[in-house]
Amino acid sequence: MSGPETLESRLARLRQLIPEVEPGEARDRLAESGVVLVDVREEEEHRRERIPGALPLPRGFLELRAEAALPDRTTPLLLHCRSGVRSLLAAETLRALGYTAVSSLAGGIEGWKECGHPVEEPVSLDDLDRARYARHLSIPEVGEEGQRKLLDARVLLVGGGGLGCPAALYLAAAGVGTIGVIDFDVVDASNLQRQVLYRTDRVGTPKAQAARDALLGLNPGITVHGIEERLTVENVDRILEGYDLVLDGADNFPCRYLVNDAAVKHGIPAVHGSVFRFEGQVSVFHPGVGPCYRCLYPAPPPAGSAPSCAEAGVLGVLPGVVGLLMAIETIKTIVGIGETLVGRLLTYDALAVEFRSLRIRRDINCRICAGEFPGYAPVTSPCSP
């Protein structure tokens, strides 16, 4: 009668079952699409150094986190640890969970480094960051890597009004590292019904300044630029320079088209939102990935044919719903998770409590995103919320 299995005999058995991939071959495999590198070391080890692109999934949490982090059990997985032992044991666990294409990096990250392959030494979040963003760090789809992406991101909000205010609050709270708010207007008493960044004592204050103060009061660890200018053809390239994404909360058509055209020219995503009385719309226009705003609406309506919010009115809480959806799409785009609204228009009817998702087709004849950039059209209206 044989005794209990030793670690040595267990590893010998696993090496017969689990393919071990040498570092050189592993690097070639990772260059192919579809192969996921999984780091099964402890989180602290992953924070100190890592193979670029590795998904942190500590062995102690495999059963709890694998399904959420790796929903497709047929995806080719290459596991690694420090020396190649824990990755074999983790591979055994994943096979038992139904994953069908699991292999282990021979020699682990130490063998990878000995072959001269690159590793990253990311800057870890400090204790204050860990406390502030603890709920993000607990989500496998975000985690420390996603939070660092947020902290490194630069987002420009066009308009500090009904849409920009709730979006800005949640982007600042989420830790988006640099937020720009461009608005030439001042806080008016009529804004307070929906523009939740501002207080009564800020009436008469430039919105760009009031927004900056409010956001830094919420999260002093980020950078906020209050840009007290009108967005125009002359300054749009300068203002967008260096930003990774633009959130369009403007309330007039000339400005929306200018934002779209500039985003296409600079190759950055534009998260669009609009509201009217009880209805709202949200979409993401990502150059090179999906259609742009002009694919949806090729040209603005005739001047005076579409009333503004000031003329038609808007339910005060509606911009909050739409602005938060815009913030969610912004965060998903930055972190690279989920399915964004690229190629879709999400509409919301507050009276009917109804969401609808409509497909947007890319216009192969679009004058902006389907060919050579023709230049900006004149813009006469200021960007105001």
Coordinates of C-alpha atoms in Angstrom, one line a residue:
M1 CA 0.0 0.0 0.0
S2 CA 1.6 3.3 -1.1
G3 CA 1.9 6.2 1.3
P4 CA 0.6 9.8 0.7
E5 CA 1.9 11.6 -2.3
T6 CA 4.9 13.8 -1.7
L7 CA 5.4 17.2 -3.2
E8 CA 8.2 15.8 -5.4
S9 CA 6.1 12.9 -6.7
R10 CA 3.2 15.3 -7.2
L11 CA 5.3 17.7 -9.3
A12 CA 6.7 14.8 -11.3
R13 CA 3.1 13.6 -12.0
L14 CA 2.0 17.1 -13.0
R15 CA 5.0 17.5 -15.4
Q16 CA 3.6 14.6 -17.3
L17 CA 0.1 16.3 -17.5
I18 CA 0.9 20.0 -17.8
P19 CA 2.9 21.3 -20.8
E20 CA 5.9 23.3 -19.6
V21 CA 6.9 26.1 -22.0
E22 CA 10.5 27.4 -22.2
P23 CA 10.9 31.2 -22.0
G24 CA 11.9 31.6 -25.6
E25 CA 8.9 29.7 -26.9
A26 CA 6.7 31.4 -24.3
R27 CA 7.7 34.8 -25.7
D28 CA 6.7 33.8 -29.2
R29 CA 3.4 32.4 -28.0
L30 CA 2.6 35.6 -26.1
A31 CA 3.1 37.6 -29.3
E32 CA 0.2 35.6 -30.8
S33 CA -3.3 36.9 -30.2
G34 CA -5.5 35.0 -27.7
V35 CA -2.9 33.6 -25.3
V36 CA -3.3 35.0 -21.7
L37 CA -0.3 35.1 -19.4
V38 CA -1.4 34.6 -15.8
D39 CA 0.8 35.5 -12.8
V40 CA -0.2 33.1 -9.9
R41 CA 2.3 34.6 -7.4
E42 CA 1.1 36.7 -4.4
E43 CA -0.1 40.2 -5.1
E44 CA 3.0 41.7 -3.3
E45 CA 5.3 39.8 -5.6
H46 CA 3.4 41.0 -8.7
R47 CA 3.7 44.6 -7.5
R48 CA 7.4 44.3 -7.2
E49 CA 8.1 43.1 -10.7
R50 CA 6.1 41.4 -13.4
I51 CA 6.2 40.2 -17.0
P52 CA 4.5 42.8 -19.2
G53 CA 0.9 42.0 -19.8
A54 CA 0.6 39.4 -17.1
L55 CA -2.9 39.0 -15.4
P56 CA -2.5 38.9 -11.6
L57 CA -4.4 35.9 -10.2
P58 CA -2.8 34.6 -7.0
R59 CA -3.0 30.9 -6.5
G60 CA -4.7 31.3 -3.2
F61 CA -7.7 33.0 -4.9
L62 CA -7.9 30.9 -8.1
E63 CA -11.2 29.2 -7.2
L64 CA -12.8 32.5 -6.2
R65 CA -11.6 34.7 -9.0
A66 CA -10.9 32.5 -12.0
E67 CA -14.5 32.5 -13.4
A68 CA -14.8 36.3 -13.3
A69 CA -11.3 37.0 -14.6
L70 CA -11.2 34.1 -17.2
P71 CA -14.8 33.4 -18.3
D72 CA -13.9 31.4 -21.4
R73 CA -12.5 28.1 -20.3
T74 CA -11.1 27.3 -23.8
T75 CA -8.8 30.4 -23.8
P76 CA -5.1 29.3 -24.0
L77 CA -3.5 30.1 -20.6
L78 CA 0.2 30.3 -19.8
L79 CA 0.8 30.4 -16.0
H80 CA 3.9 31.6 -14.3
C81 CA 5.2 32.0 -10.8
R82 CA 8.7 32.7 -9.5
S83 CA 10.4 29.4 -10.4
G84 CA 7.8 27.2 -12.0
V85 CA 6.5 25.2 -9.1
R86 CA 3.4 27.1 -8.0
S87 CA 2.3 27.5 -11.6
L88 CA 2.2 23.7 -12.0
L89 CA 0.0 23.4 -8.9
A90 CA -2.2 26.3 -10.1
A91 CA -2.5 24.7 -13.5
E92 CA -3.8 21.5 -11.8
T93 CA -6.5 23.6 -10.1
L94 CA -7.5 25.3 -13.3
R95 CA -7.8 22.0 -15.1
A96 CA -10.0 20.7 -12.3
L97 CA -12.2 23.8 -12.8
G98 CA -12.7 22.9 -16.5
Y99 CA -10.0 25.0 -18.2
T100 CA -8.8 23.0 -21.2
A101 CA -5.6 24.8 -22.5
V102 CA -3.4 25.4 -19.5
S103 CA 0.4 25.4 -19.6
S104 CA 3.2 26.5 -17.3
L105 CA 6.2 28.7 -17.8
A106 CA 9.3 26.6 -17.2
G107 CA 11.6 28.3 -14.6
G108 CA 9.0 31.0 -13.9
I109 CA 9.9 34.7 -14.0
E110 CA 13.4 33.9 -12.8
G111 CA 14.0 31.8 -15.9
W112 CA 12.3 34.5 -18.0
K113 CA 14.8 37.1 -16.7
E114 CA 17.8 34.8 -17.2
C115 CA 16.9 34.6 -20.9
G116 CA 17.1 38.4 -21.1
H117 CA 13.3 38.9 -21.6
P118 CA 11.8 42.1 -20.2
V119 CA 10.2 42.6 -16.9
E120 CA 8.4 45.7 -15.5
E121 CA 9.0 47.2 -12.1
P122 CA 5.8 49.2 -11.7
V123 CA 5.5 52.0 -9.1
S124 CA 3.2 50.6 -6.4
L125 CA 0.3 52.5 -5.0
D126 CA 1.0 54.1 -1.7
D127 CA -0.9 53.4 1.5
L128 CA -3.2 56.3 1.0
D129 CA -4.0 55.2 -2.6
R130 CA -4.7 51.7 -1.3
A131 CA -7.1 52.9 1.3
R132 CA -8.9 55.3 -1.1
Y133 CA -9.2 52.9 -4.0
A134 CA -9.7 49.7 -2.0
R135 CA -12.9 48.7 -3.6
H136 CA -11.3 49.0 -7.1
L137 CA -8.4 46.9 -6.0
S138 CA -10.8 44.1 -4.9
I139 CA -12.2 43.8 -8.4
P140 CA -10.2 41.4 -10.6
E141 CA -11.1 43.3 -13.8
V142 CA -9.7 46.6 -12.3
G143 CA -7.2 45.7 -9.6
E144 CA -3.9 47.5 -9.1
E145 CA -3.0 47.6 -12.8
G146 CA -6.4 49.1 -13.7
Q147 CA -6.1 51.7 -11.0
R148 CA -2.7 52.7 -12.2
K149 CA -4.2 53.1 -15.7
L150 CA -6.8 55.5 -14.2
L151 CA -4.1 57.4 -12.2
D152 CA -2.1 57.8 -15.4
A153 CA -5.1 58.8 -17.6
R154 CA -5.7 62.3 -18.8
V155 CA -9.4 63.2 -19.6
L156 CA -10.7 66.4 -21.0
L157 CA -14.3 67.4 -20.1
V158 CA -15.9 69.7 -22.6
G159 CA -18.4 71.7 -20.6
G160 CA -18.7 71.8 -16.8
G161 CA -22.5 71.7 -16.9
G162 CA -25.3 69.2 -16.3
L163 CA -23.4 66.3 -17.9
G164 CA -19.9 67.3 -17.0
C165 CA -20.6 67.8 -13.3
P166 CA -21.6 64.3 -12.3
A167 CA -19.1 62.7 -14.7
A168 CA -16.3 64.9 -13.3
L169 CA -17.2 64.0 -9.7
Y170 CA -17.1 60.2 -10.3
L171 CA -14.0 60.4 -12.5
A172 CA -12.2 62.3 -9.8
A173 CA -13.4 59.9 -7.1
A174 CA -12.3 57.0 -9.3
G175 CA -8.8 58.4 -9.4
V176 CA -8.5 59.6 -13.0
G177 CA -5.1 61.3 -12.6
T178 CA -5.5 64.4 -14.7
I179 CA -8.9 66.0 -15.5
G180 CA -9.3 69.1 -17.6
V181 CA -12.6 71.1 -17.5
I182 CA -13.1 73.6 -20.3
D183 CA -15.9 76.1 -19.8
F184 CA -16.2 79.8 -20.4
D185 CA -19.4 80.4 -18.4
V186 CA -20.0 81.4 -14.8
V187 CA -22.1 79.6 -12.2
D188 CA -25.7 80.8 -12.4
A189 CA -28.6 80.2 -10.0
S190 CA -30.4 78.3 -12.7
N191 CA -27.5 75.8 -12.9
L192 CA -27.9 74.6 -9.3
Q193 CA -31.0 72.5 -10.2
R194 CA -28.7 69.9 -12.0
Q195 CA -25.1 71.0 -11.9
V196 CA -24.1 69.2 -8.7
L197 CA -20.5 70.4 -8.6
Y198 CA -21.5 73.9 -7.6
R199 CA -22.9 75.4 -4.4
T200 CA -25.1 78.5 -3.9
D201 CA -22.1 80.5 -2.6
R202 CA -20.3 79.9 -6.0
V203 CA -22.9 81.7 -8.1
G204 CA -21.0 84.2 -10.2
T205 CA -17.8 82.2 -10.1
P206 CA -16.2 81.0 -13.3
K207 CA -17.3 77.3 -13.7
A208 CA -13.8 76.2 -14.6
Q209 CA -12.5 77.6 -11.3
A210 CA -15.4 76.3 -9.2
A211 CA -15.1 72.8 -10.8
R212 CA -11.4 72.7 -10.1
D213 CA -11.9 73.6 -6.5
A214 CA -14.7 71.1 -6.0
L215 CA -12.8 68.2 -7.6
L216 CA -9.7 68.8 -5.7
G217 CA -11.7 69.0 -2.5
L218 CA -13.0 65.5 -3.3
N219 CA -9.7 64.1 -4.3
P220 CA -6.6 66.2 -3.6
G221 CA -4.3 63.4 -5.1
I222 CA -5.3 64.2 -8.7
T223 CA -4.5 67.1 -11.0
V224 CA -7.3 69.3 -12.3
H225 CA -7.0 72.0 -15.0
G226 CA -9.7 74.6 -15.1
I227 CA -9.6 76.0 -18.6
E228 CA -11.5 79.2 -18.8
E229 CA -11.8 79.5 -22.6
R230 CA -14.3 79.0 -25.4
L231 CA -13.5 76.0 -27.5
T232 CA -12.9 77.2 -31.0
V233 CA -11.3 76.0 -34.2
E234 CA -8.2 78.1 -33.3
N235 CA -7.6 76.6 -29.9
V236 CA -9.0 73.0 -30.1
D237 CA -5.7 71.4 -31.1
R238 CA -3.8 73.1 -28.4
I239 CA -6.3 72.2 -25.7
L240 CA -6.7 68.5 -26.7
E241 CA -2.9 68.0 -26.9
G242 CA -1.8 65.4 -24.4
Y243 CA -5.3 64.1 -23.4
D244 CA -6.1 60.4 -23.8
L245 CA -9.9 60.8 -24.0
V246 CA -12.5 63.6 -24.3
L247 CA -15.9 63.6 -22.7
D248 CA -18.3 65.7 -24.7
G249 CA -20.9 67.4 -22.5
A250 CA -21.6 70.4 -24.8
D251 CA -25.1 71.5 -25.4
N252 CA -24.8 72.9 -28.9
F253 CA -24.3 71.2 -32.2
P254 CA -21.3 73.3 -33.5
C255 CA -19.3 72.4 -30.5
R256 CA -20.3 68.7 -30.7
Y257 CA -19.1 68.5 -34.3
L258 CA -15.9 70.3 -33.4
V259 CA -15.2 67.9 -30.5
N260 CA -15.8 64.9 -32.8
D261 CA -13.6 66.2 -35.6
A262 CA -10.8 67.0 -33.2
A263 CA -11.0 63.7 -31.5
V264 CA -10.8 61.9 -34.9
K265 CA -7.8 64.0 -35.9
H266 CA -6.0 63.3 -32.6
G267 CA -7.0 59.7 -32.6
I268 CA -8.6 59.7 -29.1
P269 CA -11.9 58.3 -28.0
A270 CA -14.8 60.7 -27.4
V271 CA -17.5 59.8 -24.9
H272 CA -20.7 61.6 -26.0
G273 CA -23.8 62.4 -24.0
S274 CA -26.8 64.6 -24.6
V275 CA -30.1 65.4 -22.8
F276 CA -33.5 66.9 -23.7
R277 CA -36.3 67.3 -21.3
F278 CA -36.8 63.6 -20.1
E279 CA -34.6 61.8 -22.7
G280 CA -30.9 61.2 -22.9
Q281 CA -28.3 59.6 -25.2
V282 CA -24.8 58.1 -24.6
S283 CA -22.3 56.7 -27.0
V284 CA -18.5 56.2 -27.5
F285 CA -16.9 57.3 -30.7
H286 CA -13.4 55.7 -30.9
P287 CA -11.4 56.5 -34.0
G288 CA -10.2 53.5 -35.9
V289 CA -12.4 51.2 -33.8
G290 CA -16.0 52.3 -34.7
P291 CA -18.0 55.1 -36.2
C292 CA -17.8 58.7 -35.3
Y293 CA -20.4 61.3 -34.4
R294 CA -20.8 62.3 -38.1
C295 CA -21.5 58.7 -39.1
L296 CA -24.6 59.0 -36.8
Y297 CA -25.5 62.6 -37.7
P298 CA -23.6 63.7 -40.8
A299 CA -24.5 67.4 -40.5
P300 CA -26.0 69.7 -37.8
P301 CA -29.6 70.7 -38.1
P302 CA -30.4 74.1 -39.4
A303 CA -29.8 76.9 -36.9
G304 CA -32.7 77.5 -34.6
S305 CA -34.5 74.2 -35.4
A306 CA -33.3 72.4 -32.3
P307 CA -34.0 74.2 -29.0
S308 CA -31.3 74.3 -26.3
C309 CA -31.8 73.1 -22.7
A310 CA -32.4 76.7 -21.6
E311 CA -35.3 76.9 -24.1
A312 CA -36.8 73.4 -23.8
G313 CA -35.9 72.6 -20.2
V314 CA -34.6 69.4 -18.7
L315 CA -35.5 67.3 -15.7
G316 CA -32.8 68.1 -13.1
V317 CA -31.8 64.5 -12.3
L318 CA -31.7 63.3 -15.9
P319 CA -28.1 64.7 -16.6
G320 CA -27.0 62.8 -13.5
V321 CA -28.1 59.5 -15.0
V322 CA -26.5 60.3 -18.4
G323 CA -23.4 61.8 -16.9
L324 CA -22.8 58.8 -14.8
L325 CA -23.2 56.5 -17.8
M326 CA -20.6 58.7 -19.6
A327 CA -18.2 58.3 -16.6
I328 CA -18.7 54.5 -16.6
E329 CA -17.9 54.4 -20.4
T330 CA -14.8 56.5 -19.7
I331 CA -13.5 54.3 -17.0
K332 CA -14.1 51.1 -19.1
T333 CA -12.3 52.6 -22.0
I334 CA -9.3 53.7 -19.9
V335 CA -9.0 50.3 -18.0
G336 CA -9.8 48.3 -21.1
I337 CA -12.7 46.2 -19.6
G338 CA -16.1 45.2 -20.7
E339 CA -18.0 46.1 -23.8
T340 CA -18.2 49.8 -24.4
L341 CA -20.8 51.7 -26.4
V342 CA -18.6 51.9 -29.5
G343 CA -20.9 51.4 -32.4
R344 CA -24.0 51.7 -30.3
L345 CA -26.3 54.6 -29.2
L346 CA -27.9 54.0 -25.7
T347 CA -31.1 56.0 -25.2
Y348 CA -32.9 56.6 -22.0
D349 CA -36.5 57.7 -21.6
A350 CA -37.0 58.7 -18.0
L351 CA -40.8 58.9 -18.2
A352 CA -41.2 55.4 -19.6
V353 CA -38.2 54.1 -17.6
E354 CA -36.8 52.5 -20.8
F355 CA -33.3 52.0 -22.1
R356 CA -32.8 51.1 -25.8
S357 CA -29.5 50.2 -27.5
L358 CA -29.3 51.1 -31.2
R359 CA -26.6 50.0 -33.6
I360 CA -24.6 52.7 -35.4
R361 CA -23.0 51.8 -38.7
R362 CA -19.8 53.3 -39.8
D363 CA -20.3 55.5 -42.9
I364 CA -17.7 54.5 -45.5
N365 CA -18.2 58.0 -47.0
C366 CA -17.9 59.9 -43.8
R367 CA -16.0 63.2 -44.5
I368 CA -14.1 62.9 -41.2
C369 CA -13.4 59.3 -40.2
A370 CA -13.4 57.6 -43.6
G371 CA -10.8 59.6 -45.4
E372 CA -8.3 62.4 -45.3
F373 CA -9.1 64.9 -42.5
P374 CA -10.6 67.9 -44.4
G375 CA -10.1 70.5 -41.6
Y376 CA -12.5 72.1 -39.1
A377 CA -15.7 73.8 -40.0
P378 CA -16.2 77.3 -38.5
V379 CA -17.6 77.3 -35.0
T380 CA -19.6 80.3 -33.8
S381 CA -21.2 79.0 -30.7
P382 CA -19.3 78.7 -27.4
C383 CA -19.0 75.4 -25.6
S384 CA -21.3 75.8 -22.7
P385 CA -23.1 73.2 -20.6

